[in-house]
């Protein structure tokens, strides 16, 4: 009766939702403090004080026209500031005509995919990945092609990507630091991928775009660096948001940056601007465009996330779990001690631990733990993880 494909997709996205519902049930029985909910990537921290101050400034401003429609790409002066900020980072000439302000990374991805794809064209996604990509690609008329990353390190398997490329390949989505693994793709692997793409493009006479989904790009630890995608790949599009870096997920603010090295980039920009309107976003929220433009260098307290990562990572590995230490984002992707990650999550729920099966991210055999939660909850959860490890003979 309803959209068939989307009804089917509900099944796939049901794992996080199922955990969420299980959490609500357990909280009713055991009380909020005794359920350890690691299921959602919804930051517990508040936005930085300077961001809230800037917001107050604009809310109290009597600047005329502040709440009106604007160019569908966003305020030109905001886009110019974003372009200048990015140009410093990537070393590629950018100006306001390379920037479209959007309603978060999710909107940026939808606009970009729809702007690039003709019916049936393929988009390679690197598993494990943020589960919505599949739906976004299909909504844009494309076909997702899943390529696994290298076992356990979760780095790009360039040979496997190369094998997956066909004459219908249009783009590859890269998400680094990655949700769900926290991995930062190495510069070496990205440069190798760039060479492989150039070779394939020449061989097949096609254009392959890199769509870089970067909401976690400023959440990195231990001095790790995230290689700049715009400077490595000629045909690249960087999509960013302030949902995680400024803890503003409910405000729906982000941008698309198209590389000036894309042939015909002006036309791409015009298509994206039209799509921002016709997909129904119209324009990014006006107040928050202004707010982020004044705070491009600001981020939430990274040390706070690092402390939480270390607390959980150290405890989990001490009691016997296996996990790659994440270099960024706020997720741990832990190897399930049994093959069936869904069954393992059910076992964890007996100790009031809510984890998400890796299967939901096309990463079976693992579970995702989102540590963007209250420190007290992490402390209270540690005993439950020890009990879980004992049940599975790890400790
Ligand atoms: N991409 C990834 C990898 C994410 O993890 C998320 C949200 O969790 C998004 C995109 C969507 O972000 P936004 O809230 O900016 O739309």
mmCIF file of C-alpha atoms and ligand atoms in Angstrom:
data_model
loop_
_atom_site.group_PDB
_atom_site.id
_atom_site.type_symbol
_atom_site.label_atom_id
_atom_site.label_comp_id
_atom_site.label_asym_id
_atom_site.label_seq_id
_atom_site.Cartn_x
_atom_site.Cartn_y
_atom_site.Cartn_z
ATOM 1 C CA UNK A 1 0.000 0.000 0.000
ATOM 2 C CA UNK A 2 2.855 2.391 0.830
ATOM 3 C CA UNK A 3 6.229 2.874 -0.863
ATOM 4 C CA UNK A 4 7.482 -0.732 -1.137
ATOM 5 C CA UNK A 5 11.197 -0.059 -1.065
ATOM 6 C CA UNK A 6 10.997 2.266 1.916
ATOM 7 C CA UNK A 7 8.775 -0.127 3.811
ATOM 8 C CA UNK A 8 11.441 -2.807 3.238
ATOM 9 C CA UNK A 9 14.157 -0.404 4.386
ATOM 10 C CA UNK A 10 12.337 0.044 7.685
ATOM 11 C CA UNK A 11 13.470 -3.484 8.493
ATOM 12 C CA UNK A 12 17.129 -2.537 8.035
ATOM 13 C CA UNK A 13 16.966 0.586 10.143
ATOM 14 C CA UNK A 14 14.978 -1.172 12.839
ATOM 15 C CA UNK A 15 18.007 -2.273 14.873
ATOM 16 C CA UNK A 16 18.801 1.103 16.369
ATOM 17 C CA UNK A 17 15.094 1.745 16.847
ATOM 18 C CA UNK A 18 14.604 -1.666 18.494
ATOM 19 C CA UNK A 19 17.394 -0.837 20.951
ATOM 20 C CA UNK A 20 15.824 2.536 21.619
ATOM 21 C CA UNK A 21 12.472 0.895 22.407
ATOM 22 C CA UNK A 22 14.144 -1.778 24.531
ATOM 23 C CA UNK A 23 15.864 1.061 26.433
ATOM 24 C CA UNK A 24 12.561 2.788 27.136
ATOM 25 C CA UNK A 25 11.142 -0.507 28.412
ATOM 26 C CA UNK A 26 14.122 -1.243 30.668
ATOM 27 C CA UNK A 27 14.193 2.323 32.031
ATOM 28 C CA UNK A 28 10.564 1.939 33.152
ATOM 29 C CA UNK A 29 11.432 -1.229 35.054
ATOM 30 C CA UNK A 30 14.881 -0.405 36.469
ATOM 31 C CA UNK A 31 14.947 3.409 36.500
ATOM 32 C CA UNK A 32 16.906 5.826 34.262
ATOM 33 C CA UNK A 33 20.159 5.496 36.231
ATOM 34 C CA UNK A 34 20.317 1.726 35.965
ATOM 35 C CA UNK A 35 20.066 1.375 32.200
ATOM 36 C CA UNK A 36 23.213 1.990 30.177
ATOM 37 C CA UNK A 37 22.094 3.298 26.829
ATOM 38 C CA UNK A 38 24.933 3.427 24.280
ATOM 39 C CA UNK A 39 22.652 3.166 21.268
ATOM 40 C CA UNK A 40 22.392 6.689 19.828
ATOM 41 C CA UNK A 41 24.908 9.169 18.397
ATOM 42 C CA UNK A 42 23.050 12.057 20.020
ATOM 43 C CA UNK A 43 25.651 14.161 21.903
ATOM 44 C CA UNK A 44 24.918 14.569 25.616
ATOM 45 C CA UNK A 45 27.160 17.689 25.864
ATOM 46 C CA UNK A 46 25.769 21.192 25.393
ATOM 47 C CA UNK A 47 27.026 23.446 22.562
ATOM 48 C CA UNK A 48 30.127 25.526 23.471
ATOM 49 C CA UNK A 49 29.378 28.696 25.471
ATOM 50 C CA UNK A 50 30.574 31.015 22.679
ATOM 51 C CA UNK A 51 28.152 29.373 20.244
ATOM 52 C CA UNK A 52 25.235 29.962 22.614
ATOM 53 C CA UNK A 53 26.387 33.560 23.147
ATOM 54 C CA UNK A 54 26.489 34.161 19.383
ATOM 55 C CA UNK A 55 23.026 32.678 19.069
ATOM 56 C CA UNK A 56 21.714 35.082 21.734
ATOM 57 C CA UNK A 57 23.317 37.969 19.858
ATOM 58 C CA UNK A 58 21.425 37.091 16.660
ATOM 59 C CA UNK A 59 18.166 36.281 18.454
ATOM 60 C CA UNK A 60 18.267 39.735 20.058
ATOM 61 C CA UNK A 61 19.345 41.472 16.866
ATOM 62 C CA UNK A 62 16.914 43.768 15.110
ATOM 63 C CA UNK A 63 18.798 43.469 11.827
ATOM 64 C CA UNK A 64 16.084 43.754 9.155
ATOM 65 C CA UNK A 65 15.400 40.691 7.013
ATOM 66 C CA UNK A 66 17.108 38.225 9.314
ATOM 67 C CA UNK A 67 14.188 35.796 9.124
ATOM 68 C CA UNK A 68 13.403 36.087 5.417
ATOM 69 C CA UNK A 69 13.919 33.730 2.495
ATOM 70 C CA UNK A 70 17.339 34.174 0.963
ATOM 71 C CA UNK A 71 19.315 32.753 -1.938
ATOM 72 C CA UNK A 72 18.689 28.977 -1.732
ATOM 73 C CA UNK A 73 22.458 28.470 -1.403
ATOM 74 C CA UNK A 74 22.505 30.498 1.832
ATOM 75 C CA UNK A 75 23.823 33.928 2.804
ATOM 76 C CA UNK A 76 26.674 34.918 0.439
ATOM 77 C CA UNK A 77 28.766 36.348 3.293
ATOM 78 C CA UNK A 78 28.399 33.111 5.300
ATOM 79 C CA UNK A 79 29.398 31.035 2.272
ATOM 80 C CA UNK A 80 32.391 33.290 1.657
ATOM 81 C CA UNK A 81 33.542 32.773 5.263
ATOM 82 C CA UNK A 82 33.153 28.981 4.985
ATOM 83 C CA UNK A 83 35.035 29.013 1.662
ATOM 84 C CA UNK A 84 37.929 31.039 3.132
ATOM 85 C CA UNK A 85 38.093 28.726 6.146
ATOM 86 C CA UNK A 86 38.215 25.617 3.946
ATOM 87 C CA UNK A 87 40.649 27.116 1.466
ATOM 88 C CA UNK A 88 43.179 27.534 4.290
ATOM 89 C CA UNK A 89 42.805 23.847 5.144
ATOM 90 C CA UNK A 90 42.875 22.342 1.662
ATOM 91 C CA UNK A 91 45.031 24.777 -0.289
ATOM 92 C CA UNK A 92 42.553 24.765 -3.198
ATOM 93 C CA UNK A 93 41.020 28.064 -4.338
ATOM 94 C CA UNK A 94 37.424 28.209 -3.114
ATOM 95 C CA UNK A 95 34.853 30.984 -2.993
ATOM 96 C CA UNK A 96 31.185 31.370 -2.152
ATOM 97 C CA UNK A 97 30.193 29.715 -5.433
ATOM 98 C CA UNK A 98 31.645 26.464 -4.065
ATOM 99 C CA UNK A 99 29.507 26.457 -0.931
ATOM 100 C CA UNK A 100 25.860 25.504 -0.433
ATOM 101 C CA UNK A 101 24.528 25.867 3.113
ATOM 102 C CA UNK A 102 22.287 22.898 3.969
ATOM 103 C CA UNK A 103 20.129 21.433 6.740
ATOM 104 C CA UNK A 104 22.850 19.174 8.188
ATOM 105 C CA UNK A 105 25.007 16.481 6.608
ATOM 106 C CA UNK A 106 21.942 14.361 5.875
ATOM 107 C CA UNK A 107 20.493 17.072 3.632
ATOM 108 C CA UNK A 108 23.933 17.673 2.097
ATOM 109 C CA UNK A 109 24.202 14.012 1.142
ATOM 110 C CA UNK A 110 20.711 13.933 -0.363
ATOM 111 C CA UNK A 111 21.286 17.091 -2.410
ATOM 112 C CA UNK A 112 24.687 15.850 -3.601
ATOM 113 C CA UNK A 113 23.539 12.363 -4.579
ATOM 114 C CA UNK A 114 20.504 13.692 -6.429
ATOM 115 C CA UNK A 115 22.707 16.252 -8.199
ATOM 116 C CA UNK A 116 25.153 13.594 -9.403
ATOM 117 C CA UNK A 117 23.143 10.489 -10.161
ATOM 118 C CA UNK A 118 21.333 9.397 -13.274
ATOM 119 C CA UNK A 119 18.942 6.430 -12.861
ATOM 120 C CA UNK A 120 20.767 3.184 -12.079
ATOM 121 C CA UNK A 121 24.201 4.704 -11.534
ATOM 122 C CA UNK A 122 26.236 3.086 -8.800
ATOM 123 C CA UNK A 123 27.638 4.532 -5.597
ATOM 124 C CA UNK A 124 30.285 2.589 -3.714
ATOM 125 C CA UNK A 125 29.977 2.628 0.075
ATOM 126 C CA UNK A 126 32.671 1.293 2.352
ATOM 127 C CA UNK A 127 31.361 -1.099 5.005
ATOM 128 C CA UNK A 128 30.776 -0.701 7.838
ATOM 129 C CA UNK A 129 28.916 2.546 7.164
ATOM 130 C CA UNK A 130 26.196 4.914 8.378
ATOM 131 C CA UNK A 131 23.121 2.934 7.473
ATOM 132 C CA UNK A 132 21.142 5.789 5.906
ATOM 133 C CA UNK A 133 23.500 5.950 2.891
ATOM 134 C CA UNK A 134 21.686 3.062 1.211
ATOM 135 C CA UNK A 135 18.332 4.813 1.407
ATOM 136 C CA UNK A 136 19.752 8.168 0.317
ATOM 137 C CA UNK A 137 21.344 6.573 -2.755
ATOM 138 C CA UNK A 138 18.153 4.745 -3.695
ATOM 139 C CA UNK A 139 16.064 7.876 -3.179
ATOM 140 C CA UNK A 140 18.342 9.610 -5.670
ATOM 141 C CA UNK A 141 17.698 6.802 -8.189
ATOM 142 C CA UNK A 142 21.094 5.161 -7.688
ATOM 143 C CA UNK A 143 22.302 1.737 -6.653
ATOM 144 C CA UNK A 144 24.475 1.211 -3.558
ATOM 145 C CA UNK A 145 27.456 -1.095 -4.076
ATOM 146 C CA UNK A 146 28.911 -2.265 -0.767
ATOM 147 C CA UNK A 147 32.659 -2.879 -0.506
ATOM 148 C CA UNK A 148 34.136 -4.129 2.765
ATOM 149 C CA UNK A 149 37.020 -2.327 4.423
ATOM 150 C CA UNK A 150 40.054 -4.325 5.562
ATOM 151 C CA UNK A 151 39.190 -6.782 8.332
ATOM 152 C CA UNK A 152 39.759 -5.417 11.847
ATOM 153 C CA UNK A 153 41.685 -2.249 10.815
ATOM 154 C CA UNK A 154 38.644 -0.916 8.874
ATOM 155 C CA UNK A 155 40.991 0.879 6.467
ATOM 156 C CA UNK A 156 40.066 1.165 2.775
ATOM 157 C CA UNK A 157 40.634 -1.979 0.738
ATOM 158 C CA UNK A 158 41.672 -0.190 -2.454
ATOM 159 C CA UNK A 159 41.969 -3.376 -4.523
ATOM 160 C CA UNK A 160 38.415 -4.358 -3.562
ATOM 161 C CA UNK A 161 37.129 -0.888 -4.493
ATOM 162 C CA UNK A 162 38.912 -1.098 -7.835
ATOM 163 C CA UNK A 163 37.285 -4.477 -8.540
ATOM 164 C CA UNK A 164 33.833 -3.067 -7.721
ATOM 165 C CA UNK A 165 34.091 -0.223 -10.237
ATOM 166 C CA UNK A 166 32.001 -0.628 -13.390
ATOM 167 C CA UNK A 167 31.069 1.719 -16.200
ATOM 168 C CA UNK A 168 28.018 2.642 -14.068
ATOM 169 C CA UNK A 169 30.081 3.807 -11.064
ATOM 170 C CA UNK A 170 29.435 7.474 -10.351
ATOM 171 C CA UNK A 171 30.687 8.088 -6.825
ATOM 172 C CA UNK A 172 32.246 6.721 -3.665
ATOM 173 C CA UNK A 173 31.113 7.844 -0.229
ATOM 174 C CA UNK A 174 33.908 8.258 2.295
ATOM 175 C CA UNK A 175 33.225 8.883 5.981
ATOM 176 C CA UNK A 176 36.330 9.535 8.041
ATOM 177 C CA UNK A 177 36.448 9.653 11.050
ATOM 178 C CA UNK A 178 33.990 6.873 10.598
ATOM 179 C CA UNK A 179 30.663 6.040 12.108
ATOM 180 C CA UNK A 180 30.558 3.268 13.407
ATOM 181 C CA UNK A 181 34.287 2.405 13.733
ATOM 182 C CA UNK A 182 35.994 5.689 14.712
ATOM 183 C CA UNK A 183 38.691 4.937 12.093
ATOM 184 C CA UNK A 184 40.453 7.713 10.205
ATOM 185 C CA UNK A 185 41.311 6.553 6.686
ATOM 186 C CA UNK A 186 45.060 6.880 6.202
ATOM 187 C CA UNK A 187 46.570 9.396 3.773
ATOM 188 C CA UNK A 188 48.430 6.547 2.114
ATOM 189 C CA UNK A 189 45.227 4.584 1.404
ATOM 190 C CA UNK A 190 43.424 7.694 0.127
ATOM 191 C CA UNK A 191 46.271 8.557 -2.233
ATOM 192 C CA UNK A 192 46.319 4.962 -3.440
ATOM 193 C CA UNK A 193 42.559 5.146 -3.981
ATOM 194 C CA UNK A 194 42.994 8.367 -5.948
ATOM 195 C CA UNK A 195 45.473 6.666 -8.293
ATOM 196 C CA UNK A 196 43.188 3.652 -8.703
ATOM 197 C CA UNK A 197 40.230 5.920 -9.548
ATOM 198 C CA UNK A 198 42.214 7.893 -12.112
ATOM 199 C CA UNK A 199 43.250 4.637 -13.760
ATOM 200 C CA UNK A 200 39.689 3.302 -13.842
ATOM 201 C CA UNK A 201 38.273 6.594 -15.117
ATOM 202 C CA UNK A 202 40.682 6.549 -18.041
ATOM 203 C CA UNK A 203 40.062 2.881 -18.724
ATOM 204 C CA UNK A 204 36.237 3.101 -18.663
ATOM 205 C CA UNK A 205 35.794 6.689 -19.840
ATOM 206 C CA UNK A 206 33.784 7.674 -16.764
ATOM 207 C CA UNK A 207 33.876 10.303 -13.997
ATOM 208 C CA UNK A 208 33.966 9.110 -10.403
ATOM 209 C CA UNK A 209 33.211 11.611 -7.641
ATOM 210 C CA UNK A 210 34.324 11.371 -4.038
ATOM 211 C CA UNK A 211 31.551 12.352 -1.644
ATOM 212 C CA UNK A 212 33.199 12.952 1.697
ATOM 213 C CA UNK A 213 30.766 12.879 4.621
ATOM 214 C CA UNK A 214 32.643 14.683 7.402
ATOM 215 C CA UNK A 215 30.465 15.422 10.442
ATOM 216 C CA UNK A 216 33.202 14.055 12.756
ATOM 217 C CA UNK A 217 36.174 15.751 11.100
ATOM 218 C CA UNK A 218 37.009 17.901 14.124
ATOM 219 C CA UNK A 219 36.433 15.151 16.690
ATOM 220 C CA UNK A 220 39.869 13.516 16.677
ATOM 221 C CA UNK A 221 42.163 12.342 19.458
ATOM 222 C CA UNK A 222 45.835 12.025 20.331
ATOM 223 C CA UNK A 223 46.908 14.563 17.697
ATOM 224 C CA UNK A 224 45.608 12.420 14.828
ATOM 225 C CA UNK A 225 45.157 14.240 11.517
ATOM 226 C CA UNK A 226 42.327 13.692 9.082
ATOM 227 C CA UNK A 227 43.724 13.826 5.527
ATOM 228 C CA UNK A 228 42.013 16.574 3.566
ATOM 229 C CA UNK A 229 39.805 15.052 0.874
ATOM 230 C CA UNK A 230 39.494 18.216 -1.244
ATOM 231 C CA UNK A 231 43.255 18.402 -1.563
ATOM 232 C CA UNK A 232 43.700 14.728 -2.471
ATOM 233 C CA UNK A 233 40.833 14.125 -4.923
ATOM 234 C CA UNK A 234 40.175 16.389 -7.880
ATOM 235 C CA UNK A 235 36.494 15.495 -8.254
ATOM 236 C CA UNK A 236 35.590 15.750 -4.591
ATOM 237 C CA UNK A 237 32.670 17.131 -2.634
ATOM 238 C CA UNK A 238 33.016 17.664 1.077
ATOM 239 C CA UNK A 239 29.895 17.635 3.231
ATOM 240 C CA UNK A 240 30.074 18.842 6.781
ATOM 241 C CA UNK A 241 27.722 19.684 9.608
ATOM 242 C CA UNK A 242 27.821 21.151 13.080
ATOM 243 C CA UNK A 243 25.659 18.405 14.588
ATOM 244 C CA UNK A 244 28.568 16.742 16.327
ATOM 245 C CA UNK A 245 31.394 19.299 16.311
ATOM 246 C CA UNK A 246 29.213 21.976 17.987
ATOM 247 C CA UNK A 247 26.609 19.590 19.462
ATOM 248 C CA UNK A 248 23.824 21.177 17.391
ATOM 249 C CA UNK A 249 22.096 18.147 15.799
ATOM 250 C CA UNK A 250 18.596 19.513 16.358
ATOM 251 C CA UNK A 251 19.365 22.795 14.609
ATOM 252 C CA UNK A 252 20.056 21.232 11.182
ATOM 253 C CA UNK A 253 23.007 23.205 9.919
ATOM 254 C CA UNK A 254 25.845 22.210 7.607
ATOM 255 C CA UNK A 255 27.347 22.857 4.193
ATOM 256 C CA UNK A 256 28.393 21.262 0.927
ATOM 257 C CA UNK A 257 31.771 22.326 -0.486
ATOM 258 C CA UNK A 258 32.430 21.436 -4.118
ATOM 259 C CA UNK A 259 36.045 21.342 -5.280
ATOM 260 C CA UNK A 260 36.856 24.079 -7.774
ATOM 261 C CA UNK A 261 38.804 21.388 -9.664
ATOM 262 C CA UNK A 262 35.588 19.616 -10.761
ATOM 263 C CA UNK A 263 35.077 20.286 -14.479
ATOM 264 C CA UNK A 264 31.762 22.165 -14.851
ATOM 265 C CA UNK A 265 31.565 22.930 -11.148
ATOM 266 C CA UNK A 266 29.397 26.033 -11.715
ATOM 267 C CA UNK A 267 26.708 23.898 -13.297
ATOM 268 C CA UNK A 268 26.932 21.421 -10.413
ATOM 269 C CA UNK A 269 26.496 24.318 -7.976
ATOM 270 C CA UNK A 270 23.355 25.515 -9.808
ATOM 271 C CA UNK A 271 21.860 22.012 -9.770
ATOM 272 C CA UNK A 272 22.580 21.689 -6.039
ATOM 273 C CA UNK A 273 21.012 25.050 -5.250
ATOM 274 C CA UNK A 274 17.887 24.114 -7.202
ATOM 275 C CA UNK A 275 17.731 20.780 -5.378
ATOM 276 C CA UNK A 276 18.078 22.437 -1.988
ATOM 277 C CA UNK A 277 14.831 24.205 -2.881
ATOM 278 C CA UNK A 278 12.964 21.438 -4.689
ATOM 279 C CA UNK A 279 13.807 18.680 -2.217
ATOM 280 C CA UNK A 280 11.960 20.904 0.220
ATOM 281 C CA UNK A 281 14.817 22.141 2.393
ATOM 282 C CA UNK A 282 14.592 25.563 0.629
ATOM 283 C CA UNK A 283 17.542 26.996 2.574
ATOM 284 C CA UNK A 284 19.525 26.212 5.713
ATOM 285 C CA UNK A 285 18.203 27.894 8.891
ATOM 286 C CA UNK A 286 19.098 31.574 8.680
ATOM 287 C CA UNK A 287 20.026 32.201 12.320
ATOM 288 C CA UNK A 288 22.276 29.180 12.484
ATOM 289 C CA UNK A 289 24.056 30.074 9.253
ATOM 290 C CA UNK A 290 25.099 33.285 11.014
ATOM 291 C CA UNK A 291 25.996 31.463 14.223
ATOM 292 C CA UNK A 292 28.304 28.915 12.635
ATOM 293 C CA UNK A 293 29.974 31.510 10.408
ATOM 294 C CA UNK A 294 31.173 33.254 13.593
ATOM 295 C CA UNK A 295 32.357 29.968 15.126
ATOM 296 C CA UNK A 296 34.085 28.020 12.367
ATOM 297 C CA UNK A 297 37.134 27.378 14.520
ATOM 298 C CA UNK A 298 35.176 26.301 17.597
ATOM 299 C CA UNK A 299 34.509 22.709 18.669
ATOM 300 C CA UNK A 300 33.075 20.944 21.684
ATOM 301 C CA UNK A 301 35.536 19.842 24.369
ATOM 302 C CA UNK A 302 37.481 17.028 22.694
ATOM 303 C CA UNK A 303 39.207 16.108 25.972
ATOM 304 C CA UNK A 304 35.820 15.238 27.415
ATOM 305 C CA UNK A 305 35.178 12.729 24.598
ATOM 306 C CA UNK A 306 38.729 11.413 24.833
ATOM 307 C CA UNK A 307 38.270 10.808 28.563
ATOM 308 C CA UNK A 308 35.088 8.842 27.841
ATOM 309 C CA UNK A 309 36.726 6.890 25.022
ATOM 310 C CA UNK A 310 39.669 5.963 27.255
ATOM 311 C CA UNK A 311 37.491 5.017 30.194
ATOM 312 C CA UNK A 312 35.453 2.588 28.095
ATOM 313 C CA UNK A 313 38.230 1.371 25.807
ATOM 314 C CA UNK A 314 40.575 0.645 28.741
ATOM 315 C CA UNK A 315 37.926 -1.210 30.693
ATOM 316 C CA UNK A 316 36.570 -3.204 27.768
ATOM 317 C CA UNK A 317 39.993 -4.359 26.617
ATOM 318 C CA UNK A 318 41.023 -5.105 30.219
ATOM 319 C CA UNK A 319 38.064 -7.474 30.659
ATOM 320 C CA UNK A 320 38.853 -9.221 27.381
ATOM 321 C CA UNK A 321 36.910 -7.512 24.591
ATOM 322 C CA UNK A 322 38.687 -6.781 21.294
ATOM 323 C CA UNK A 323 38.398 -3.367 19.721
ATOM 324 C CA UNK A 324 40.448 -1.068 17.480
ATOM 325 C CA UNK A 325 41.194 2.094 19.454
ATOM 326 C CA UNK A 326 39.151 4.768 17.685
ATOM 327 C CA UNK A 327 41.083 7.820 16.493
ATOM 328 C CA UNK A 328 38.009 9.980 16.057
ATOM 329 C CA UNK A 329 34.201 10.348 16.280
ATOM 330 C CA UNK A 330 32.552 8.996 19.427
ATOM 331 C CA UNK A 331 31.967 5.324 18.747
ATOM 332 C CA UNK A 332 33.697 2.084 19.725
ATOM 333 C CA UNK A 333 33.203 -0.823 17.331
ATOM 334 C CA UNK A 334 33.788 -3.869 19.488
ATOM 335 C CA UNK A 335 34.181 -7.429 18.234
ATOM 336 C CA UNK A 336 31.326 -9.590 19.469
ATOM 337 C CA UNK A 337 32.710 -12.726 21.164
ATOM 338 C CA UNK A 338 30.162 -14.790 19.178
ATOM 339 C CA UNK A 339 29.411 -14.619 15.481
ATOM 340 C CA UNK A 340 25.813 -13.494 15.966
ATOM 341 C CA UNK A 341 26.059 -9.818 16.959
ATOM 342 C CA UNK A 342 22.276 -9.528 17.314
ATOM 343 C CA UNK A 343 22.238 -12.378 19.852
ATOM 344 C CA UNK A 344 25.187 -10.755 21.623
ATOM 345 C CA UNK A 345 23.276 -7.453 21.931
ATOM 346 C CA UNK A 346 20.338 -9.366 23.399
ATOM 347 C CA UNK A 347 22.701 -10.918 25.946
ATOM 348 C CA UNK A 348 24.088 -7.445 26.782
ATOM 349 C CA UNK A 349 20.562 -6.143 27.356
ATOM 350 C CA UNK A 350 20.213 -8.650 30.233
ATOM 351 C CA UNK A 351 22.762 -6.453 32.055
ATOM 352 C CA UNK A 352 20.844 -3.330 30.970
ATOM 353 C CA UNK A 353 23.545 -2.543 28.376
ATOM 354 C CA UNK A 354 22.084 -1.177 25.149
ATOM 355 C CA UNK A 355 24.472 -1.680 22.232
ATOM 356 C CA UNK A 356 23.720 -1.708 18.510
ATOM 357 C CA UNK A 357 24.498 -4.783 16.374
ATOM 358 C CA UNK A 358 27.160 -4.160 13.712
ATOM 359 C CA UNK A 359 24.860 -5.898 11.219
ATOM 360 C CA UNK A 360 22.853 -2.650 11.188
ATOM 361 C CA UNK A 361 25.950 -0.951 9.678
ATOM 362 C CA UNK A 362 26.849 -3.846 7.338
ATOM 363 C CA UNK A 363 29.543 -4.772 9.867
ATOM 364 C CA UNK A 364 28.339 -8.135 11.232
ATOM 365 C CA UNK A 365 30.209 -9.694 14.148
ATOM 366 C CA UNK A 366 30.664 -6.353 15.914
ATOM 367 C CA UNK A 367 28.646 -4.047 18.132
ATOM 368 C CA UNK A 368 28.644 -0.266 18.212
ATOM 369 C CA UNK A 369 28.943 1.615 21.477
ATOM 370 C CA UNK A 370 28.187 5.356 21.230
ATOM 371 C CA UNK A 371 30.108 7.079 24.034
ATOM 372 C CA UNK A 372 28.673 10.571 23.537
ATOM 373 C CA UNK A 373 26.864 9.953 26.828
ATOM 374 C CA UNK A 374 27.024 11.061 30.442
ATOM 375 C CA UNK A 375 30.292 10.183 32.233
ATOM 376 C CA UNK A 376 28.384 8.922 35.286
ATOM 377 C CA UNK A 377 26.503 6.463 33.102
ATOM 378 C CA UNK A 378 29.773 5.116 31.698
ATOM 379 C CA UNK A 379 31.149 4.686 35.229
ATOM 380 C CA UNK A 380 28.015 2.873 36.373
ATOM 381 C CA UNK A 381 28.071 0.623 33.285
ATOM 382 C CA UNK A 382 31.577 -0.786 33.764
ATOM 383 C CA UNK A 383 30.504 -3.585 36.123
ATOM 384 C CA UNK A 384 27.841 -4.649 33.643
ATOM 385 C CA UNK A 385 30.506 -4.949 30.912
ATOM 386 C CA UNK A 386 32.622 -7.070 33.271
ATOM 387 C CA UNK A 387 29.656 -9.393 33.896
ATOM 388 C CA UNK A 388 29.013 -9.621 30.155
ATOM 389 C CA UNK A 389 32.663 -10.545 29.565
ATOM 390 C CA UNK A 390 32.467 -13.223 32.243
ATOM 391 C CA UNK A 391 29.305 -14.706 30.673
ATOM 392 C CA UNK A 392 31.175 -15.080 27.387
ATOM 393 C CA UNK A 393 34.298 -16.551 29.030
ATOM 394 C CA UNK A 394 36.529 -13.574 28.274
ATOM 395 C CA UNK A 395 37.453 -12.801 31.855
HETATM 396 N N1 LIG B 1 26.745 11.033 8.402
HETATM 397 C C1 LIG B 1 27.127 10.295 9.458
HETATM 398 C C2 LIG B 1 28.269 9.373 9.292
HETATM 399 C C3 LIG B 1 26.461 10.388 10.679
HETATM 400 O O1 LIG B 1 26.869 9.636 11.704
HETATM 401 C C4 LIG B 1 25.365 11.269 10.784
HETATM 402 C C5 LIG B 1 24.592 11.367 12.024
HETATM 403 O O2 LIG B 1 24.750 10.629 12.970
HETATM 404 C C6 LIG B 1 25.006 12.031 9.652
HETATM 405 C C7 LIG B 1 25.704 11.877 8.487
HETATM 406 C C8 LIG B 1 23.870 13.003 9.693
HETATM 407 O O3 LIG B 1 24.319 14.155 10.329
HETATM 408 P P1 LIG B 1 23.460 15.495 10.402
HETATM 409 O O4 LIG B 1 22.809 15.513 11.752
HETATM 410 O O5 LIG B 1 24.447 16.584 10.260
HETATM 411 O O6 LIG B 1 22.478 15.448 9.307
#
